[in-house]
Coordinates of C-alpha atoms and ligand atoms in Angstrom, one line a residue:
M253 CA 12.7 -31.4 3.5
A254 CA 14.2 -28.9 1.3
N255 CA 12.7 -29.1 -2.4
L256 CA 15.6 -29.3 -4.7
N257 CA 14.0 -28.9 -7.9
P258 CA 15.9 -26.4 -9.9
E259 CA 13.1 -24.9 -11.6
K260 CA 10.0 -22.8 -10.1
T261 CA 7.0 -24.7 -9.4
Q262 CA 4.9 -24.0 -12.5
M263 CA 2.1 -20.9 -12.6
P264 CA -0.8 -22.1 -14.0
V265 CA -1.9 -20.0 -16.7
Q266 CA -4.8 -19.6 -19.3
N267 CA -4.3 -21.1 -22.6
P268 CA -2.7 -18.6 -24.8
D269 CA -5.3 -19.2 -27.7
E270 CA -8.0 -18.5 -25.4
R271 CA -6.7 -15.7 -23.6
N272 CA -5.9 -13.6 -26.3
K273 CA -9.9 -13.2 -26.7
N274 CA -10.7 -12.1 -23.1
F275 CA -9.4 -9.9 -20.4
D276 CA -9.7 -12.3 -17.6
E277 CA -6.3 -12.7 -15.5
V278 CA -3.5 -14.7 -17.5
A279 CA -1.8 -16.2 -14.8
T280 CA -4.4 -17.8 -12.3
G281 CA -2.1 -18.2 -9.3
Y282 CA -0.6 -21.0 -7.2
T283 CA -3.0 -23.3 -5.1
E284 CA -2.1 -24.2 -1.3
E285 CA 0.3 -27.2 -2.3
M286 CA 1.9 -25.3 -5.2
A287 CA 2.9 -22.4 -2.7
T288 CA 4.1 -24.8 -0.1
D289 CA 6.3 -26.7 -2.6
E290 CA 7.7 -23.6 -3.9
A291 CA 8.4 -22.3 -0.5
Q292 CA 10.4 -25.3 0.2
R293 CA 12.8 -24.2 -2.5
C294 CA 14.2 -21.3 -0.3
L295 CA 17.3 -22.2 1.3
N296 CA 16.8 -19.5 4.3
C297 CA 20.3 -18.7 3.5
K298 CA 22.4 -16.7 6.2
H299 CA 23.0 -13.3 4.4
K300 CA 19.4 -13.1 2.8
P301 CA 20.5 -11.2 -0.6
C302 CA 16.9 -11.4 -1.8
I303 CA 16.0 -8.6 1.0
S304 CA 18.4 -6.1 -0.2
G305 CA 17.1 -6.8 -4.0
C306 CA 13.7 -5.6 -2.5
P307 CA 12.9 -1.5 -2.6
V308 CA 10.8 -1.9 0.4
N309 CA 12.7 -4.4 2.4
V310 CA 10.1 -7.2 2.7
N311 CA 11.6 -10.0 5.0
I312 CA 11.3 -12.5 2.1
P313 CA 12.9 -15.5 3.7
S314 CA 10.7 -15.1 6.8
F315 CA 7.6 -14.7 5.1
I316 CA 8.5 -17.9 2.7
K317 CA 9.3 -19.8 5.8
E318 CA 5.7 -19.5 6.9
V319 CA 4.2 -20.2 3.8
G320 CA 6.6 -23.4 3.7
Q321 CA 4.8 -24.3 7.0
G322 CA 1.2 -23.7 5.9
N323 CA 1.0 -20.5 8.1
F324 CA -0.3 -18.3 5.2
K325 CA -1.9 -15.5 7.7
R326 CA 1.6 -15.1 9.4
A327 CA 3.4 -15.0 6.0
Y328 CA 1.0 -12.2 5.3
E329 CA 1.5 -10.0 8.3
I330 CA 5.5 -10.4 7.8
I331 CA 4.9 -9.1 4.2
N332 CA 2.5 -6.2 5.1
D333 CA 4.8 -4.9 7.5
T334 CA 6.9 -3.1 4.9
N335 CA 4.5 -3.6 1.8
S336 CA 1.0 -2.4 1.8
L337 CA 0.4 -3.3 -1.6
P338 CA 1.4 -7.1 -1.9
A339 CA -1.1 -8.4 -4.3
V340 CA -0.2 -5.9 -6.7
C341 CA 3.5 -6.3 -6.2
G342 CA 3.3 -10.1 -6.3
R343 CA 1.7 -9.7 -9.8
V344 CA 3.6 -6.7 -11.4
C345 CA 7.1 -6.0 -10.0
P346 CA 10.0 -6.8 -12.2
Q347 CA 11.2 -9.6 -9.6
E348 CA 13.7 -10.7 -12.0
S349 CA 15.6 -7.5 -11.8
Q350 CA 15.1 -7.2 -8.2
C351 CA 14.6 -9.8 -5.3
E352 CA 14.8 -12.9 -7.6
K353 CA 18.1 -11.6 -9.2
Y354 CA 20.0 -12.0 -5.6
C355 CA 18.4 -15.5 -4.9
V356 CA 21.2 -18.0 -4.2
R357 CA 19.0 -20.7 -6.2
A358 CA 19.4 -18.8 -9.4
I359 CA 23.2 -19.8 -9.5
K360 CA 22.3 -23.3 -10.5
G361 CA 18.9 -23.1 -11.8
E362 CA 15.9 -20.8 -11.3
S363 CA 15.5 -18.3 -8.4
V364 CA 12.7 -19.1 -5.8
G365 CA 9.3 -17.7 -7.1
I366 CA 9.3 -14.9 -4.7
G367 CA 6.7 -12.7 -6.8
R368 CA 4.4 -15.8 -7.1
L369 CA 4.4 -16.6 -3.4
E370 CA 3.9 -12.9 -2.6
R371 CA 0.8 -12.9 -4.9
F372 CA -0.6 -16.3 -3.3
V373 CA -0.1 -15.0 0.3
A374 CA -1.9 -11.8 -0.7
D375 CA -4.6 -13.6 -2.4
W376 CA -5.1 -16.1 0.0
Y377 CA -5.6 -13.4 2.9
M378 CA -7.9 -11.4 0.9
K379 CA -10.2 -14.5 0.3
N380 CA -9.7 -15.9 3.8
I381 CA -9.4 -13.2 6.4
E382 CA -11.9 -10.3 7.4
P383 CA -9.5 -7.2 7.9
K384 CA -10.1 -5.5 11.3
P385 CA -8.4 -2.4 10.7
Q386 CA -7.2 -0.9 13.8
K387 CA -7.6 2.9 13.6
P388 CA -4.8 4.4 15.2
E389 CA -5.1 7.4 17.7
P390 CA -5.8 10.3 15.9
N391 CA -3.3 13.3 16.1
G392 CA -5.6 15.7 14.4
I393 CA -2.8 16.8 11.9
K394 CA -3.8 17.0 8.4
M395 CA -1.8 15.9 5.4
A396 CA -2.3 15.9 1.7
I397 CA -1.2 13.7 -0.7
I398 CA -1.9 14.8 -4.6
G399 CA -2.1 11.6 -6.8
S400 CA -3.6 7.9 -5.9
G401 CA -1.0 5.8 -7.7
P402 CA 1.4 3.3 -5.6
A403 CA 3.5 6.5 -4.4
G404 CA 0.5 8.2 -2.9
L405 CA -1.3 5.1 -1.4
A406 CA 2.0 3.8 0.2
C407 CA 2.7 7.4 1.6
A408 CA -1.0 7.6 2.8
G409 CA -1.2 4.1 4.4
D410 CA 2.2 5.2 6.4
L411 CA 0.9 8.4 7.7
A412 CA -2.4 7.2 8.7
K413 CA -1.0 4.5 10.6
L414 CA 0.8 7.1 12.5
G415 CA -2.4 9.0 13.2
Y416 CA -2.5 11.9 10.8
D417 CA -5.5 13.0 9.2
V418 CA -4.6 12.1 5.4
T419 CA -6.6 13.3 2.2
I420 CA -5.7 12.1 -1.1
F421 CA -6.6 14.6 -3.8
E422 CA -7.0 12.3 -7.3
A423 CA -7.5 14.1 -10.7
F424 CA -9.5 10.8 -12.1
H425 CA -12.8 9.6 -11.0
V426 CA -11.3 6.5 -9.7
A427 CA -8.5 6.1 -7.2
G428 CA -5.3 3.8 -8.4
G429 CA -3.2 5.6 -10.8
V430 CA -1.5 3.6 -13.3
L431 CA -2.7 0.3 -11.5
M432 CA -6.3 1.6 -12.5
Y433 CA -6.0 3.2 -15.8
G434 CA -2.8 1.8 -17.4
I435 CA -2.1 -2.0 -16.3
P436 CA -4.7 -4.0 -18.0
Q437 CA -7.4 -6.2 -16.1
F438 CA -5.6 -9.4 -17.6
R439 CA -2.5 -8.6 -15.8
L440 CA -3.8 -6.7 -12.7
P441 CA -7.4 -7.2 -11.8
K442 CA -9.1 -3.9 -10.8
E443 CA -11.1 -5.6 -7.9
I444 CA -7.3 -6.3 -6.5
V445 CA -6.6 -2.8 -6.6
I446 CA -9.9 -1.6 -5.0
K447 CA -9.6 -3.9 -2.2
E448 CA -6.2 -2.4 -1.3
I449 CA -7.7 1.0 -1.5
E450 CA -10.4 0.0 0.8
S451 CA -8.1 -1.3 3.4
L452 CA -6.4 2.3 3.3
E453 CA -9.9 3.9 3.6
H454 CA -10.5 1.5 6.6
L455 CA -7.5 3.3 8.4
G456 CA -9.4 6.6 7.9
V457 CA -7.7 7.8 4.9
K458 CA -10.1 10.1 2.8
I459 CA -10.0 10.2 -1.1
E460 CA -11.3 13.3 -2.8
L461 CA -11.8 12.1 -6.6
N462 CA -12.2 14.4 -9.4
A463 CA -9.9 17.1 -7.8
V464 CA -7.0 18.1 -10.2
V465 CA -4.7 20.2 -7.9
G466 CA -3.4 23.2 -9.9
K467 CA -6.4 23.8 -11.5
M468 CA -9.2 23.5 -8.7
I469 CA -7.0 24.5 -5.7
S470 CA -3.0 25.2 -5.4
I471 CA -0.7 23.7 -3.3
E472 CA -0.3 26.9 -1.4
Q473 CA -4.0 27.1 -0.9
L474 CA -4.2 23.6 0.7
M475 CA -1.3 24.7 3.0
E476 CA -2.5 28.3 3.8
E477 CA -6.6 27.9 3.7
E478 CA -7.0 24.1 4.2
S479 CA -4.3 23.9 7.0
F480 CA -2.7 20.7 5.5
K481 CA 0.7 20.6 7.7
A482 CA 2.5 19.0 4.7
V483 CA 1.8 17.8 0.9
F484 CA 3.3 14.9 -1.0
I485 CA 3.2 15.2 -4.6
A486 CA 2.8 11.7 -6.4
T487 CA 1.3 12.9 -9.5
G488 CA 3.2 10.5 -11.8
A489 CA 4.3 10.8 -15.2
G490 CA 1.0 10.8 -17.4
L491 CA 2.0 12.9 -20.1
P492 CA 2.9 10.5 -23.1
S493 CA 6.0 11.4 -25.5
F494 CA 5.8 11.3 -29.1
M495 CA 8.3 10.8 -31.8
G496 CA 7.9 13.9 -33.8
I497 CA 7.6 12.2 -37.2
P498 CA 5.3 13.2 -40.0
G499 CA 2.1 11.4 -39.6
E500 CA 1.5 11.2 -35.9
N501 CA -1.8 13.5 -36.2
L502 CA -3.7 11.3 -38.4
C503 CA -6.8 9.5 -37.3
G504 CA -5.7 5.9 -35.8
V505 CA -2.7 7.2 -34.0
Y506 CA -3.0 6.8 -30.4
S507 CA -0.7 7.4 -27.5
A508 CA -0.6 4.4 -25.5
N509 CA -1.6 6.2 -22.5
E510 CA -5.2 7.3 -24.0
F511 CA -5.4 3.8 -25.6
L512 CA -5.0 2.0 -22.4
T513 CA -7.1 4.6 -20.5
R514 CA -10.2 4.1 -22.6
I515 CA -9.7 0.4 -22.2
N516 CA -8.7 0.0 -18.5
L517 CA -10.3 3.0 -16.8
M518 CA -13.4 3.5 -19.2
K519 CA -14.1 -0.1 -19.9
A520 CA -14.0 0.4 -23.8
Y521 CA -13.5 -3.5 -24.3
K522 CA -17.4 -3.7 -22.7
F523 CA -18.7 -1.4 -25.3
P524 CA -21.8 -0.8 -25.5
E525 CA -22.4 -1.8 -21.8
F526 CA -20.1 0.9 -20.9
D527 CA -20.1 4.3 -23.0
T528 CA -16.5 4.8 -24.3
R529 CA -15.6 3.1 -27.8
I530 CA -12.1 2.3 -29.0
K531 CA -11.3 1.5 -32.8
V532 CA -8.7 -1.1 -33.7
G533 CA -8.2 -2.0 -37.2
Q534 CA -6.9 -5.4 -38.6
R535 CA -3.3 -4.3 -38.4
V536 CA -1.9 -2.5 -35.5
A537 CA 1.7 -1.3 -34.8
V538 CA 2.8 -0.6 -31.3
V539 CA 6.0 1.5 -31.2
G540 CA 8.1 0.8 -27.9
G541 CA 9.6 -2.1 -26.0
G542 CA 8.5 -1.5 -22.6
N543 CA 5.6 -3.1 -20.1
V544 CA 3.5 0.0 -21.9
A545 CA 3.9 -1.3 -25.3
M546 CA 3.5 -4.8 -24.2
D547 CA 0.1 -4.0 -22.7
A548 CA -1.2 -1.9 -25.4
A549 CA -0.4 -4.9 -28.0
R550 CA -2.0 -7.4 -25.9
C551 CA -5.0 -5.4 -25.6
A552 CA -5.1 -4.5 -29.4
K553 CA -5.2 -8.6 -29.8
R554 CA -7.7 -8.9 -27.5
L555 CA -9.9 -6.1 -29.3
G556 CA -9.8 -8.4 -32.2
A557 CA -6.7 -7.0 -34.4
K558 CA -5.6 -9.9 -36.5
E559 CA -1.6 -9.0 -36.8
V560 CA -0.1 -6.9 -33.8
Y561 CA 3.4 -5.8 -34.2
I562 CA 5.8 -4.5 -31.6
I563 CA 8.1 -2.3 -33.5
Y564 CA 11.3 -1.5 -31.3
R565 CA 14.5 0.3 -32.2
R566 CA 16.9 -1.8 -30.3
S567 CA 17.0 -5.7 -29.9
E568 CA 15.1 -7.9 -27.7
A569 CA 17.8 -8.2 -25.2
E570 CA 17.5 -4.3 -24.5
M571 CA 13.8 -4.4 -24.3
P572 CA 12.8 -2.8 -20.7
A573 CA 9.5 -4.8 -20.5
R574 CA 9.4 -7.6 -17.5
L575 CA 10.6 -10.8 -19.1
E576 CA 7.2 -12.3 -18.0
E577 CA 5.4 -9.9 -20.4
I578 CA 7.6 -10.5 -23.4
H579 CA 7.1 -14.2 -23.1
H580 CA 3.3 -13.7 -22.7
A581 CA 2.9 -11.4 -25.5
K582 CA 4.8 -13.9 -27.9
Q583 CA 2.7 -16.8 -26.5
E584 CA -0.5 -14.6 -27.7
G585 CA 0.7 -14.2 -31.2
I586 CA 2.4 -10.7 -30.9
I587 CA 4.8 -10.3 -33.6
F588 CA 8.1 -8.6 -32.8
R589 CA 9.9 -6.5 -35.1
V590 CA 13.2 -5.3 -33.4
L591 CA 16.1 -3.2 -34.6
T592 CA 13.1 -1.3 -36.6
N593 CA 12.4 2.3 -36.2
P594 CA 9.5 4.3 -37.4
V595 CA 10.1 7.3 -39.7
R596 CA 7.0 8.3 -41.0
I597 CA 3.1 7.2 -40.5
V598 CA 1.5 6.9 -43.6
G599 CA -2.0 8.1 -44.6
E600 CA -4.9 8.4 -47.1
H601 CA -7.9 10.7 -46.5
N602 CA -6.3 11.6 -43.1
F603 CA -6.6 8.1 -41.7
V604 CA -3.5 5.8 -41.1
T605 CA -2.7 3.2 -43.9
G606 CA 0.8 2.2 -42.7
I607 CA 4.1 2.9 -41.2
E608 CA 7.2 3.6 -42.8
C609 CA 10.5 2.2 -41.1
V610 CA 14.2 2.0 -41.2
Q611 CA 16.3 -1.1 -40.4
M612 CA 18.5 -0.5 -37.2
E613 CA 21.8 -2.0 -36.1
L614 CA 23.6 -1.7 -32.7
G615 CA 26.8 0.3 -32.4
K616 CA 28.6 1.6 -29.1
M617 CA 27.2 1.8 -25.8
D618 CA 25.3 4.9 -25.1
E619 CA 24.7 6.8 -22.0
S620 CA 22.0 4.3 -20.8
G621 CA 24.7 1.7 -20.8
R622 CA 22.8 0.0 -24.0
R623 CA 24.3 -0.2 -27.4
R624 CA 23.3 2.6 -29.6
P625 CA 20.8 1.8 -32.5
T626 CA 22.1 3.3 -35.8
V627 CA 20.2 3.2 -38.9
I628 CA 21.2 1.3 -41.8
E629 CA 21.2 3.5 -44.8
G630 CA 18.4 2.6 -47.6
S631 CA 16.9 0.2 -45.5
E632 CA 13.4 2.1 -45.5
F633 CA 10.1 -0.3 -46.1
I634 CA 6.6 0.4 -45.3
L635 CA 4.4 -1.9 -43.1
D636 CA 0.5 -1.7 -43.9
M637 CA -1.1 -0.6 -40.7
D638 CA -4.8 0.8 -39.6
T639 CA -3.8 1.7 -36.2
V640 CA -0.6 2.9 -34.6
I641 CA -0.2 3.1 -31.1
I642 CA 3.0 5.2 -29.5
A643 CA 4.4 3.5 -26.4
I644 CA 8.1 5.3 -26.1
G645 CA 7.7 6.8 -22.6
Q646 CA 5.8 9.5 -20.4
S647 CA 6.9 12.6 -18.6
P648 CA 5.3 14.4 -15.7
N649 CA 2.6 16.8 -16.4
P650 CA 3.8 20.4 -16.0
L651 CA 0.5 21.4 -14.2
I652 CA 1.8 21.1 -10.9
K653 CA 5.1 22.9 -11.5
A654 CA 3.3 25.9 -13.5
T655 CA 1.1 26.5 -10.4
T656 CA 3.4 26.0 -7.6
P657 CA 6.4 29.0 -7.1
D658 CA 9.5 27.9 -5.8
L659 CA 9.2 24.2 -6.7
H660 CA 12.4 23.2 -8.6
T661 CA 12.3 21.0 -11.6
Y662 CA 14.5 19.4 -14.1
G663 CA 14.3 20.5 -17.5
W664 CA 12.3 17.2 -18.6
G665 CA 9.9 18.0 -15.9
G666 CA 10.9 15.7 -12.7
I667 CA 10.4 17.4 -9.3
I668 CA 13.7 17.9 -7.8
T669 CA 14.0 16.3 -4.2
D670 CA 16.6 15.1 -1.8
D671 CA 16.7 11.5 -0.7
S672 CA 14.0 11.9 1.8
G673 CA 11.5 13.4 -0.8
R674 CA 12.1 17.1 0.4
T675 CA 11.6 19.3 -2.3
S676 CA 12.5 23.1 -2.7
K677 CA 9.6 24.3 -1.2
P678 CA 9.1 23.9 2.7
G679 CA 6.4 21.3 3.8
V680 CA 6.2 19.8 0.3
F681 CA 7.5 16.5 -0.7
A682 CA 7.4 14.4 -3.7
G683 CA 8.2 10.8 -5.0
G684 CA 7.3 8.4 -7.5
D685 CA 7.2 8.8 -11.0
A686 CA 6.7 12.5 -10.8
V687 CA 10.4 12.6 -9.3
T688 CA 12.1 9.7 -11.3
G689 CA 10.1 9.7 -14.8
A690 CA 8.4 6.4 -15.7
A691 CA 9.7 3.7 -13.4
T692 CA 8.0 1.0 -11.5
V693 CA 5.5 0.5 -8.8
I694 CA 7.4 -0.6 -6.0
L695 CA 10.0 2.2 -6.6
A696 CA 7.1 4.4 -6.6
M697 CA 5.8 2.7 -3.2
G698 CA 9.4 3.1 -1.9
A699 CA 9.5 6.6 -2.1
G700 CA 5.8 7.0 -0.6
K701 CA 7.1 5.2 2.4
V702 CA 10.3 7.5 2.7
A703 CA 8.6 10.4 2.3
A704 CA 5.8 9.6 4.8
A705 CA 8.7 9.2 7.3
A706 CA 10.3 12.7 6.4
M707 CA 6.8 14.2 6.5
D708 CA 6.3 12.9 10.1
E709 CA 9.9 14.2 11.2
Y710 CA 8.8 17.6 9.5
A711 CA 5.4 17.6 11.0
K712 CA 6.9 16.9 14.7
R713 CA 9.7 19.6 14.4
L714 CA 6.9 22.0 13.6
K715 CA 5.1 21.2 17.0
Ligands
FAD117 C1 0.7 0.6 -18.9 C2 1.7 0.6 -18.0 C3 2.2 -0.4 -17.6 C4 3.1 -0.9 -16.2 N1 3.4 -1.9 -15.8 C5 4.2 -2.0 -14.8 C6 4.8 -3.3 -14.5 O1 4.4 -4.4 -14.8 N2 5.2 -3.3 -13.2 C7 6.1 -2.0 -12.5 O2 6.5 -2.3 -11.5 N3 5.5 -1.0 -13.2 C8 4.7 -0.9 -14.3 N4 4.5 0.4 -14.8 C9 4.8 1.9 -13.9 C10 4.4 1.6 -12.9 O3 3.1 1.6 -13.0 C11 4.7 3.4 -12.5 O4 5.9 3.6 -12.2 C12 3.9 3.7 -10.9 O5 2.2 3.6 -11.3 C13 4.1 5.1 -10.5 O6 3.4 5.3 -9.4 P1 3.0 6.8 -9.1 O7 2.3 6.6 -7.6 O8 4.1 7.9 -9.0 O9 2.4 7.6 -10.3 P2 0.7 7.3 -10.8 O10 0.3 5.5 -10.8 O11 1.1 7.7 -12.5 O12 -0.1 7.9 -10.4 C14 -0.3 9.1 -10.3 C15 -1.8 9.7 -10.0 O13 -1.7 11.5 -10.0 C16 -2.9 11.7 -10.3 N5 -2.6 13.0 -10.8 C17 -1.9 13.4 -11.7 N6 -1.8 15.0 -11.6 C18 -2.9 15.2 -10.7 C19 -3.3 16.7 -10.1 N7 -2.8 17.5 -10.7 N8 -4.1 16.5 -9.4 C20 -4.3 15.4 -8.5 N9 -4.3 14.0 -8.9 C21 -3.3 14.1 -10.0 C22 -3.1 10.6 -11.8 O14 -4.5 10.8 -12.1 C23 -2.7 9.5 -11.1 O15 -3.8 8.9 -10.8 C24 3.5 0.5 -15.9 C25 3.1 1.9 -16.2 C26 2.2 1.8 -17.2 C27 2.0 3.2 -17.8

C-alpha cells in the first residue's frame, strides 16, 4: 500500500542544545521501519524525473522499490552500479536542488526523502554485508590520478573496475579531499569516508599519500618516466579567497579552509589528545553563506564560542548552503546577519576586536541570476568580535598549472576541458572543482566517471 503522507518520514536528530557541544553526527539515520515507510511514498512514476536530476543517474525508483520490499542488499547494488560513494552522497548531496526537486510527490507536499533512503541503504550495507570485492582481470596499463577527493575516487573506482593499474597521488597525509579535511565529523563521520576508500583499495587502487604533484614529481615525469598512460587531475579548489579589506592579517582571522582543516583533519577539537590547537573566542563572525560558512560557524559553536554570527551580504533566499544545513545551524543557535557586508576588520595590538560592516539592500539581477546587493549609504556599524572566519569561496591551487606546460586554464585558475574531461594536453584529463571551481560532491564524482570512460577510450586507441 502506498504511503500517502504528504510529509517525509522524520529523520531522527540529536537535540540541538546537546549536539552544539559535541562532534557526533547530527542526524542519526532511519531505522528499517522508517526506511520502508518512506520508500512506500514513492509512486514509481512512469517518467522517473528524479533520475534526470541525479548527476550520476542513480536508478532511484528501482532502489526505492527494493527498500519498500525490505530488499536492502539489492537496493544497495542498484545504487552502487552508478554511485561508488552512496553513504557520502546520502548525507551531503544538495538533494533539494537535484533528484528531490523533480519528485512528483513534491507537487502536493514534500518529495520522497531520496537522500535519506540512499543514506539508510548505504549504512545498512556497511553494517550487515562483508564486501567481497572481485578484482578485475588486470590489463597492466598504468593510470595516474592526482587528488583523492570525490572526483579522484570516482575516477579511480571506474578505472580499477576496468582492470587498469590505478595510483592516486594525494598531497595530504590522509585520502578523501574535502570529505576528510573540510566537511565536519558531525555531518559526515570520517569512518564512512575511510570505508569507502578501503573498498577502492580492495579493487586494487594504490594511494600514495604526502605526494604533492608539481613539487615532488611533475605530470610530464609521471607520463614519460613512470609510464602512466593517462593522468586525471582532480586537485579540487583548495585556495581560499579573501575579501581584500583592511585587517585581514590580524591575529584571530582565519580562512575557513585553515579553520576546518585544523579541526577535521588535524582533530584540533580533541586537543591535547591530538597536537593541533585552534583558538576560538567568545564572539565569532563567519563571513559567507555557503556550506563552508555553515560548517565553520557550527564548528566554532561546538568549540565553545558563546555567540556565532553568519555575516552574508545577500538575503537568506540567495544563500548557496543546503537548506538542511541552514536549518540545523539556526537550531544550534547560530545568529544570521543577512544583507550585511564587512568593510574592515578592527583590531588592537594586532588582535581582532571587531568587524565593521555596512547594511545592504538587493537591487537588480546580476550575471549570477541573483539580485545584486548594494550598500546603504551611511549604514556602517561595528560588531565586537574575537575571531573572524572568511568563507567566501575557493579557487584551484595554481601549482599544477605552473608546472604543466601546455595545460590551458581560465584566468581564475580552472582547467579548461571538453565535455569528457580532456584538457589541452594529450593524455591529461581533469574534473571536479579543479575544472568547475567550488561545486558539489556529486558533480565532482560525475566528472570523475566521465573522465574514466574517456581515459579508457584514449588508452584503447593507443594500443
Ligand atoms: C567545508 C566544505 C563543505 C562542503 N559541503 C558540501 C556539501 O554539503 N555538499 C556537497 O555536495 N558539496 C560540499 N562541498 C563541496 C565539495 O566538497 C567539493 O565540491 C568536492 O569535494 C570537490 O571534489 P574534488 O575531488 O574535485 O576536490 P577535493 O575534494 O578538493 O579534493 C582534491 C584533493 O586533491 C589534493 N591535491 C590538491 N593539489 C594536489 C597536488 N598538487 N598533488 C596531489 N594532491 C593534490 C587535495 O589535497 C585534495 O585531497 C563542501 C566543501 C567544503 C570545503
